[in-house]
Coordinates of C-alpha atoms in Angstrom, one line a residue:
X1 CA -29.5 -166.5 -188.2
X2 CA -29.1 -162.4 -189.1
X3 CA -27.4 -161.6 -186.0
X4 CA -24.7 -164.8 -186.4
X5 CA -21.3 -164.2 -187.9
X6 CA -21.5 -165.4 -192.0
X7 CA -18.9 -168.1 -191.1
X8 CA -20.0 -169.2 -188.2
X9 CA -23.7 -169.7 -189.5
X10 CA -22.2 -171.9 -193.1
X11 CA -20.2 -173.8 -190.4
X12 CA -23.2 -175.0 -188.5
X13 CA -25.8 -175.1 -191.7
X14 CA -22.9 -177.4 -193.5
X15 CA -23.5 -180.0 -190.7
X16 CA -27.2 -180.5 -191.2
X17 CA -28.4 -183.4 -192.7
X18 CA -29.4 -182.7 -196.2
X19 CA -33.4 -182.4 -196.1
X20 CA -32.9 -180.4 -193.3
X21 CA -31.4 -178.1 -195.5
X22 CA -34.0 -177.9 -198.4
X23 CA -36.9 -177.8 -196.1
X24 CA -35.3 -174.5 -194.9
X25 CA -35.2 -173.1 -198.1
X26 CA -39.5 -172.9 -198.0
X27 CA -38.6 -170.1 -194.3
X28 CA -37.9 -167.0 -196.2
X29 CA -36.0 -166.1 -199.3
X30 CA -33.0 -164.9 -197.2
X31 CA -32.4 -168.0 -196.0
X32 CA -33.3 -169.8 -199.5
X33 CA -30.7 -167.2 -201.2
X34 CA -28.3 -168.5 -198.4
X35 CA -28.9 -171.9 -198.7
X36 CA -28.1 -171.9 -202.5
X37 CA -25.0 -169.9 -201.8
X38 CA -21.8 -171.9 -203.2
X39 CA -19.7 -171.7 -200.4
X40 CA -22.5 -173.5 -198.4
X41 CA -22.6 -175.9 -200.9
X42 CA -19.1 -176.9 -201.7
X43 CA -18.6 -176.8 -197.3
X44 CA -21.8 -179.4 -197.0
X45 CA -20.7 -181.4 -199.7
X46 CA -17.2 -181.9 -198.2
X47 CA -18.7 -182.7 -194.9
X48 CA -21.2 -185.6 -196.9
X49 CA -18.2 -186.9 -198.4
X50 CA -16.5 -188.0 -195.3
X51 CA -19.2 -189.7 -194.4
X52 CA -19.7 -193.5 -195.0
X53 CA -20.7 -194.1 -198.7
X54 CA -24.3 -193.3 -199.7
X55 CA -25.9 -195.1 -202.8
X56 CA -29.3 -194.8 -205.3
X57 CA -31.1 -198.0 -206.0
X58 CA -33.1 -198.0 -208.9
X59 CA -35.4 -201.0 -208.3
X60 CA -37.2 -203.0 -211.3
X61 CA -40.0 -205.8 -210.1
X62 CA -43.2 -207.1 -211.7
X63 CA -45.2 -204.2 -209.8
X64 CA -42.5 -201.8 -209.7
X65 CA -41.2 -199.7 -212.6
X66 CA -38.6 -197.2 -212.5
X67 CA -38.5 -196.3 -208.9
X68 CA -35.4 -194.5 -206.9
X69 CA -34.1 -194.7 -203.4
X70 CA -31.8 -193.5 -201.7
X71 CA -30.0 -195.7 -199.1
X72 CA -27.6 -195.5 -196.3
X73 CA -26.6 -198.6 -194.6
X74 CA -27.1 -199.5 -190.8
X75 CA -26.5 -202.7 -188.7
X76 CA -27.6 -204.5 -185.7
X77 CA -24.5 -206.4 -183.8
X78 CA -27.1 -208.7 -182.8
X79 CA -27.9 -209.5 -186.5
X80 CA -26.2 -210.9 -188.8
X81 CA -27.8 -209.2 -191.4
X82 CA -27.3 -205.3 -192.7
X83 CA -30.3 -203.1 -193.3
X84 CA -30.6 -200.3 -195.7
X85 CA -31.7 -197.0 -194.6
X86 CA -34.1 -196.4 -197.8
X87 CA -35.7 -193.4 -198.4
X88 CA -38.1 -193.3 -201.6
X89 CA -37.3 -190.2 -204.1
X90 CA -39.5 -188.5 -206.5
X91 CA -39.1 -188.7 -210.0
X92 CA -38.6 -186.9 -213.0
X93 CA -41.4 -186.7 -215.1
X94 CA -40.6 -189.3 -217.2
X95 CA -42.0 -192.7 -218.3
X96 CA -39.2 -194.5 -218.7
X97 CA -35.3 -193.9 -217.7
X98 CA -32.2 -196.2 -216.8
X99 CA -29.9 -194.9 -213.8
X100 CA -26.5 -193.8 -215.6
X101 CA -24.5 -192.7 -213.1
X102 CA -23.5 -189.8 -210.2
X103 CA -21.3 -186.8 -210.1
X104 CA -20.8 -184.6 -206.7
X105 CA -24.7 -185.0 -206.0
X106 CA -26.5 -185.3 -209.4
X107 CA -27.7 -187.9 -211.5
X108 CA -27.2 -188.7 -215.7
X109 CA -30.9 -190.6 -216.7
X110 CA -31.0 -192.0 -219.9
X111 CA -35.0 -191.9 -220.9
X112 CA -36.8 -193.1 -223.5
X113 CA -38.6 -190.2 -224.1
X114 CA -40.5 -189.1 -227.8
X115 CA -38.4 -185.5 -227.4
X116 CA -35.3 -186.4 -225.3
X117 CA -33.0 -188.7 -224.3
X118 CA -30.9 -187.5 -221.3
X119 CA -31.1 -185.9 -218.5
X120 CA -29.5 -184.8 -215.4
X121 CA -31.4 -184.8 -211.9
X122 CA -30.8 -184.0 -208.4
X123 CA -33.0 -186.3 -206.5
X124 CA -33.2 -183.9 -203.6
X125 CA -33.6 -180.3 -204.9
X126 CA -35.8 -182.2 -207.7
X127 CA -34.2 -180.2 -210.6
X128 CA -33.7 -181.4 -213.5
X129 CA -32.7 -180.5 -217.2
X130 CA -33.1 -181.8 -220.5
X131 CA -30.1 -182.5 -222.8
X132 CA -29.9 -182.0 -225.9
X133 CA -30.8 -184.5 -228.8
X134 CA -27.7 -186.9 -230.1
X135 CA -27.9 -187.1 -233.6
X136 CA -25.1 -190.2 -233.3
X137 CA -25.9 -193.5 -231.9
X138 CA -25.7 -194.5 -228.3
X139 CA -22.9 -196.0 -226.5
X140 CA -21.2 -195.9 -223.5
X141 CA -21.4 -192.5 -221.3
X142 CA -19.2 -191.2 -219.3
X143 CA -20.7 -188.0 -216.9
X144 CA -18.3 -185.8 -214.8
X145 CA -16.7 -182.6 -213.5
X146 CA -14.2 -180.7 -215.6
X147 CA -12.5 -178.7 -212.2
X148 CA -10.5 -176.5 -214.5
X149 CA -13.9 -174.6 -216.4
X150 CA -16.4 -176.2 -213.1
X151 CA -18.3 -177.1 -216.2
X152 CA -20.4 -180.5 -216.4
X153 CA -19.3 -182.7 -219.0
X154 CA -21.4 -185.5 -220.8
X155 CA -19.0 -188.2 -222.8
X156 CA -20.3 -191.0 -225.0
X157 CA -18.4 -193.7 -226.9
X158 CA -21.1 -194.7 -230.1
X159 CA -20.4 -197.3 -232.2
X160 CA -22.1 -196.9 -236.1
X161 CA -22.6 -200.0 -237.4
X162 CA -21.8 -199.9 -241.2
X163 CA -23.2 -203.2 -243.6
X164 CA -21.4 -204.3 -246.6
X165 CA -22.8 -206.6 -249.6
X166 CA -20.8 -209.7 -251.2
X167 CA -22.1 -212.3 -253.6
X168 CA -20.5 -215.6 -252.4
X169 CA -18.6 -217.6 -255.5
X170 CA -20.3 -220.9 -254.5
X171 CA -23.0 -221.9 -256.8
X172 CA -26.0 -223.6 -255.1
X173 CA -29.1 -225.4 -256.5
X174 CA -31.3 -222.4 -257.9
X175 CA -28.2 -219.9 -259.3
X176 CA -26.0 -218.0 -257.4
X177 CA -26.2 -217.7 -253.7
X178 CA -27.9 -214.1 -252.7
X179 CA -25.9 -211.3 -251.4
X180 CA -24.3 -212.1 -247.6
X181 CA -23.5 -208.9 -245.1
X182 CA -20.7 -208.5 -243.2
X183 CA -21.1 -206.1 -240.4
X184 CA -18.3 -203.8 -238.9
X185 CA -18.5 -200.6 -236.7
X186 CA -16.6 -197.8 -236.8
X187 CA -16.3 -195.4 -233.2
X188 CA -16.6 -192.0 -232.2
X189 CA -16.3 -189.9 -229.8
X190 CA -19.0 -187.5 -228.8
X191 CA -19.1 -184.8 -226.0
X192 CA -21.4 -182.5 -224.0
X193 CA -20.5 -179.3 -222.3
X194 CA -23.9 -179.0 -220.3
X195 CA -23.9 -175.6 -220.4
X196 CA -24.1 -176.1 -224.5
X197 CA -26.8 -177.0 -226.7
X198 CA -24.5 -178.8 -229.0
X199 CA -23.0 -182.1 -228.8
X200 CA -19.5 -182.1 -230.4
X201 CA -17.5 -184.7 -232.4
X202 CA -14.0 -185.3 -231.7
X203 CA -13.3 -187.8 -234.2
X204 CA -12.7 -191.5 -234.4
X205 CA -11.2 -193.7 -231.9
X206 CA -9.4 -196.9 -232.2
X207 CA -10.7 -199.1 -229.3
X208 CA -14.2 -200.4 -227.9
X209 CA -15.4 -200.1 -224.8
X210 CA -17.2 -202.8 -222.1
X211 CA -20.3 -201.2 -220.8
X212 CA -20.0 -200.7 -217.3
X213 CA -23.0 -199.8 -215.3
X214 CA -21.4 -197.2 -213.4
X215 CA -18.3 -194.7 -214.5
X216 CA -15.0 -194.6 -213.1
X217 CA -14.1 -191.0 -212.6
X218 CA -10.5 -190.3 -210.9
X219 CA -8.4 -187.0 -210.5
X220 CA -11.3 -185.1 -213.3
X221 CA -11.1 -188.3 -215.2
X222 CA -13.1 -190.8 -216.7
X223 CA -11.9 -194.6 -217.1
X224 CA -13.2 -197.5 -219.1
X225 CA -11.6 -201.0 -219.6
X226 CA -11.5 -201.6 -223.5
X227 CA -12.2 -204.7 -225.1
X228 CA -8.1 -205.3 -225.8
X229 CA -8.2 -205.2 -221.5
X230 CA -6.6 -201.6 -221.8
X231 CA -7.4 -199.5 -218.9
X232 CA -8.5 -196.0 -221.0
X233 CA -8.5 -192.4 -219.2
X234 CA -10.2 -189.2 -220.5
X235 CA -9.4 -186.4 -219.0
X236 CA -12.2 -183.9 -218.8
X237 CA -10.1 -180.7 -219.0
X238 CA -7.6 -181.4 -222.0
X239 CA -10.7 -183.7 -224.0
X240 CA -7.9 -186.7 -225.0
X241 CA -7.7 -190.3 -224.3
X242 CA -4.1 -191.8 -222.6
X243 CA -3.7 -195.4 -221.7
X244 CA -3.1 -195.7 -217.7
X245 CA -0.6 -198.4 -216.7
X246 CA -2.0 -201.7 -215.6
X247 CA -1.4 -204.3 -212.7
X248 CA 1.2 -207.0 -212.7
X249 CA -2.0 -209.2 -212.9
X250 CA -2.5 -208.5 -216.7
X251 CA 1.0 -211.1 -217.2
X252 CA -0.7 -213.6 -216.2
X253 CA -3.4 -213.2 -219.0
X254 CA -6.1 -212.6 -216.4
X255 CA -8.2 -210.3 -217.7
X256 CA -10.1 -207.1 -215.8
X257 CA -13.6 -207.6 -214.7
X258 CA -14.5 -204.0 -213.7
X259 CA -12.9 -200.6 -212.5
X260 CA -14.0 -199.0 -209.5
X261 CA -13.2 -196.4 -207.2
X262 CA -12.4 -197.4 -203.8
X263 CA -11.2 -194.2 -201.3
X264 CA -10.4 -191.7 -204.3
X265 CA -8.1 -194.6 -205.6
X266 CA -8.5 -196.1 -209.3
X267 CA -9.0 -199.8 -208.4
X268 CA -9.3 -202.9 -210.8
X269 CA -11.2 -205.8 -210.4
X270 CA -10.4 -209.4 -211.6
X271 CA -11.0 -213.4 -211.0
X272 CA -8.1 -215.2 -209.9
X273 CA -9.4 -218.5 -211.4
X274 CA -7.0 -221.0 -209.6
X275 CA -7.7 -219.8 -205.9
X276 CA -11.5 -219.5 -207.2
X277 CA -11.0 -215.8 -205.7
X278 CA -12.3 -212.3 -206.9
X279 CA -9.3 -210.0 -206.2
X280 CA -9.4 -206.0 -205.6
X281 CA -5.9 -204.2 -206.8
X282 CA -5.5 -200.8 -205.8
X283 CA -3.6 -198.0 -207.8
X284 CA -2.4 -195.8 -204.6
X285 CA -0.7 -193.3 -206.5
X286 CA -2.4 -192.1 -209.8
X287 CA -1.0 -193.1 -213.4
X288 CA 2.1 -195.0 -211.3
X289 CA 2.5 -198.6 -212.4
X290 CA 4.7 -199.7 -209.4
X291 CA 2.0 -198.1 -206.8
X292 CA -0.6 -201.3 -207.7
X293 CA -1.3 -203.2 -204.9
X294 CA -3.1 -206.1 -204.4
X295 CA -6.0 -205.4 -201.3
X296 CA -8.9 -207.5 -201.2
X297 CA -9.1 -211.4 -202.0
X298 CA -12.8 -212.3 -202.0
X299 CA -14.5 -216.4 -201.5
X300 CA -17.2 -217.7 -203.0
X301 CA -20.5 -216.4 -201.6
X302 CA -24.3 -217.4 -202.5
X303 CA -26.7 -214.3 -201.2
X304 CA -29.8 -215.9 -199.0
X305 CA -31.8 -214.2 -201.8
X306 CA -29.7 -216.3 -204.6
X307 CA -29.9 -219.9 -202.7
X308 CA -32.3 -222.1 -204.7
X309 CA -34.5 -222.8 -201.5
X310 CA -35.1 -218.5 -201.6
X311 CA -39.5 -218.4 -202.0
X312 CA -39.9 -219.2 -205.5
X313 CA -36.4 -219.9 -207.5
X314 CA -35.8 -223.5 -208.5
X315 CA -31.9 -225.2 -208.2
X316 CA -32.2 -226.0 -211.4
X317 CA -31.9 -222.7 -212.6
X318 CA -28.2 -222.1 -213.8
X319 CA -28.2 -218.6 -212.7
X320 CA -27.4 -219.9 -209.4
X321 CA -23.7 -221.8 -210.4
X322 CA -21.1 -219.8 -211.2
X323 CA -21.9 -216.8 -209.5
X324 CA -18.2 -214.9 -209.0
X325 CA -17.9 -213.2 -212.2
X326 CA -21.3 -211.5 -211.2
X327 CA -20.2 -209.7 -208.9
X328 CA -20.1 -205.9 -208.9
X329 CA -17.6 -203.8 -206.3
X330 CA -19.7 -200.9 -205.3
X331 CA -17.4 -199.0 -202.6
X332 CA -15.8 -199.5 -199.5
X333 CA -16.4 -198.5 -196.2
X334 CA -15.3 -196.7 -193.5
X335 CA -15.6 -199.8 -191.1
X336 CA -13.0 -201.4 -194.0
X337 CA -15.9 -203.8 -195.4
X338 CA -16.9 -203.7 -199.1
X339 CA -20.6 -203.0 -200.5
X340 CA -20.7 -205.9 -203.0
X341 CA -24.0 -206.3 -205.7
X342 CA -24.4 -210.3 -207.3
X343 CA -26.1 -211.0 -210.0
X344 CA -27.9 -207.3 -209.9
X345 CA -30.5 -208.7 -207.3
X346 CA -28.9 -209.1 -204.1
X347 CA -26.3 -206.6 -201.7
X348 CA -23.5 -207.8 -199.4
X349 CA -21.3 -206.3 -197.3
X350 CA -18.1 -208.3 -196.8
X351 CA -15.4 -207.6 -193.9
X352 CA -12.3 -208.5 -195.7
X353 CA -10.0 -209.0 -191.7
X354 CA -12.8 -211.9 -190.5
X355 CA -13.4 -213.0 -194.3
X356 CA -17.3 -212.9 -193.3
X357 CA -20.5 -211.9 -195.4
X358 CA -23.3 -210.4 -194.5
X359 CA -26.6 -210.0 -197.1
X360 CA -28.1 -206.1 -196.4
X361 CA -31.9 -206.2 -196.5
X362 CA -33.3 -204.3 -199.5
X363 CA -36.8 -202.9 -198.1
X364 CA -38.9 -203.9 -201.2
X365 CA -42.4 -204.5 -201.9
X366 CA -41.3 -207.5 -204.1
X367 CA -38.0 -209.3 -204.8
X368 CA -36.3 -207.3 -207.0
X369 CA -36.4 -208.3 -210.6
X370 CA -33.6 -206.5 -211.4
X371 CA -31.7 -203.8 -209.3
X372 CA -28.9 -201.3 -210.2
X373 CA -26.7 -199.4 -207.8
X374 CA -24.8 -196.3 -207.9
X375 CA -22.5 -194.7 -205.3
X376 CA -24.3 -190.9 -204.6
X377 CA -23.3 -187.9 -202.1
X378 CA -26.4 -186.6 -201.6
X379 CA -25.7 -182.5 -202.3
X380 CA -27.7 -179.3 -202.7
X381 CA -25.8 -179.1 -205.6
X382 CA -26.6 -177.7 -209.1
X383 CA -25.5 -177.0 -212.7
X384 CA -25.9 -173.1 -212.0
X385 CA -24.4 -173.2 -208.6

């Protein structure tokens, strides 16, 4: 590796698959000093992410608790189902954590842990660090990539519920009628520089926010869909909130399901309730109204896993009727088919030119009581990289 031109050896490390890579790092501490170099690291990124989209599972079951994979998908022409490619990752030492979300090759855990509540992990290097202690209450967060500092950024919407006492006029049997509360919250805005030990306030904000299980982060921002159907930005850099124009869907007083990023592209999600469809609109140029197109249009679709004969479930049980606004968009591929996740149990790959479905076997010692899913480059990246 001494005797090879520098450009020529990141040129052939960058193509290595990934635990290649950190295995090599144990050779010599030439070659781990090399490994860890950022130019390495930015190059094999770029090459993971042309690559067809990699996810973690975080699987939940009656024997199973808090465990990670990560998954790649392969298929069989001779089958019509999908497999996944599951590799199972070590865990941070921690007893309990939810799966928040991915940013160029690391994680954002939320624990419950007696001295912290958030951390960030790369499943393959295995580092991990603890964040610092909100004194606020939890809400929705938001992890990404400021490009402009190359500084993490943790954001999280918290919503202080406030309670206030009134004595109702009425009188009732035994005297007047005890003290009744009406509850209201107010919201702010809280960020994270990871590099700080501080979490900063940047005041009140006028809108909530629907919890999404993964974040929508576009062009070094992050998107939520408020509660007034808004489509919210944050941009990362600048630290302020701008309303991004909507689809010509939003007329119709349709409302959107979910974001999701599809191809680098800001997409929305919705449920076209007359053609019983789940639609897929695309925002092909950022923050340009005009540039929404509608792409997908997705049937009705009951996983093998979800059908009432499946082992053990019953028909009776309602969870299996009116399964479309259960769905969850997850990516899309490079064959052109989309990863789809119902009902949090059960993934599907759908090929949107022959309208088919095909369910992707989950290797599992158990059906999965619950299972969440969230797009990940694997990367040798780092927060001191």
């Amino acid at each position: 590796m001494d005797r090879l031109p520098q450009e020529v050896a990141l040129e052939i490390l960058s193509r290595l698959p990934l635990l290649s890579l950190v295995q090599s790092k144990s050779v010599c501490r030439a070659w781990r000093t090399f490994i860890q170099d950022q130019l390495l690291v930015n190059k094999h990124f770029k090459h993971m992410v042309e690559n067809d989209p990699s996810f973690i599972l975080q699987i939940m079951g009656h024997c199973i608790q808090n465990q990670l994979y990560f998954g790649d998908l392969s298929s069989d022409p001779n089958d019509e189902n999908v497999m996944v490619i599951a590799k199972k990752l070590t865990i941070p030492p921690l007893l309990r954590f939810h799966l928040v979300s991915s940013c160029n090759g690391l994680l954002l855990l939320s624990a419950t842990h007696p001295s912290f509540e958030l951390c960030i992990y790369n499943p393959f290097t295995r580092d991990y660090v603890e964040l610092p202690k909100r004194s606020h209450h939890a809400g929705v967060l938001g992890f990404g990539f400021d490009p402009t500092t190359k500084k993490y950024k943790v954001v999280e919407i918290s919503y202080k519920r406030t309670t206030h006492l009134y004595f109702r006029r009425r009188v009732v049997r035994f005297g007047m009628r005890p003290a009744c509360q009406t509850a209201a919250s107010s919201v702010e805005v809280h960020i994270l520089t990871v590099s700080s030990n501080t979490w900063r306030n940047l005041g009140s904000f006028p809108f909530r926010f629907v919890l999404q299980k993964s974040q929508v982060l576009v062009n070094g921002k992050l998107h939520w869909r408020a509660t007034t159907n808004l489509i919210m930005s944050f941009d990362l850099a600048t630290e302020q909130f701008k309303e991004v124009p909507r689809p010509d869907f939003i007329a119709s007083n349709r409302r959107i399901h979910e974001l999701v990023v599809l191809r680098g592209c800001l997409s929305a999600v919705s449920f076209d309730d007359d053609n019983e469809e789940l639609e897929i609109w695309v925002m092909k140029e950022y923050d340009v109204k005009e540039s929404w197109v509608k792409q997908f249009s997705i049937g009705a679709y009951v996983p093998k896993i979800l059908q009432p004969n499946y082992q053990c479930h019953s028909s009776n049980d309602p969870r299996f009727h009116s399964s479309k606004k259960w769905i969850q968009v997850l990516c899309l591929l490079k064959s052109g088919g989309l990863l789809l996740q119902y009902r949090n149990k059960a993934l599907v790959v759908y090929d949107p030119h022959c309208r088919t479905f095909q369910d992707v076997e989950v290797p599992c010692e158990e059906i999965p009581r619950c299972l969440t899913t969230v797009v990940h480059v694997a990367s040798l990246n780092w927060i001191d990289t």
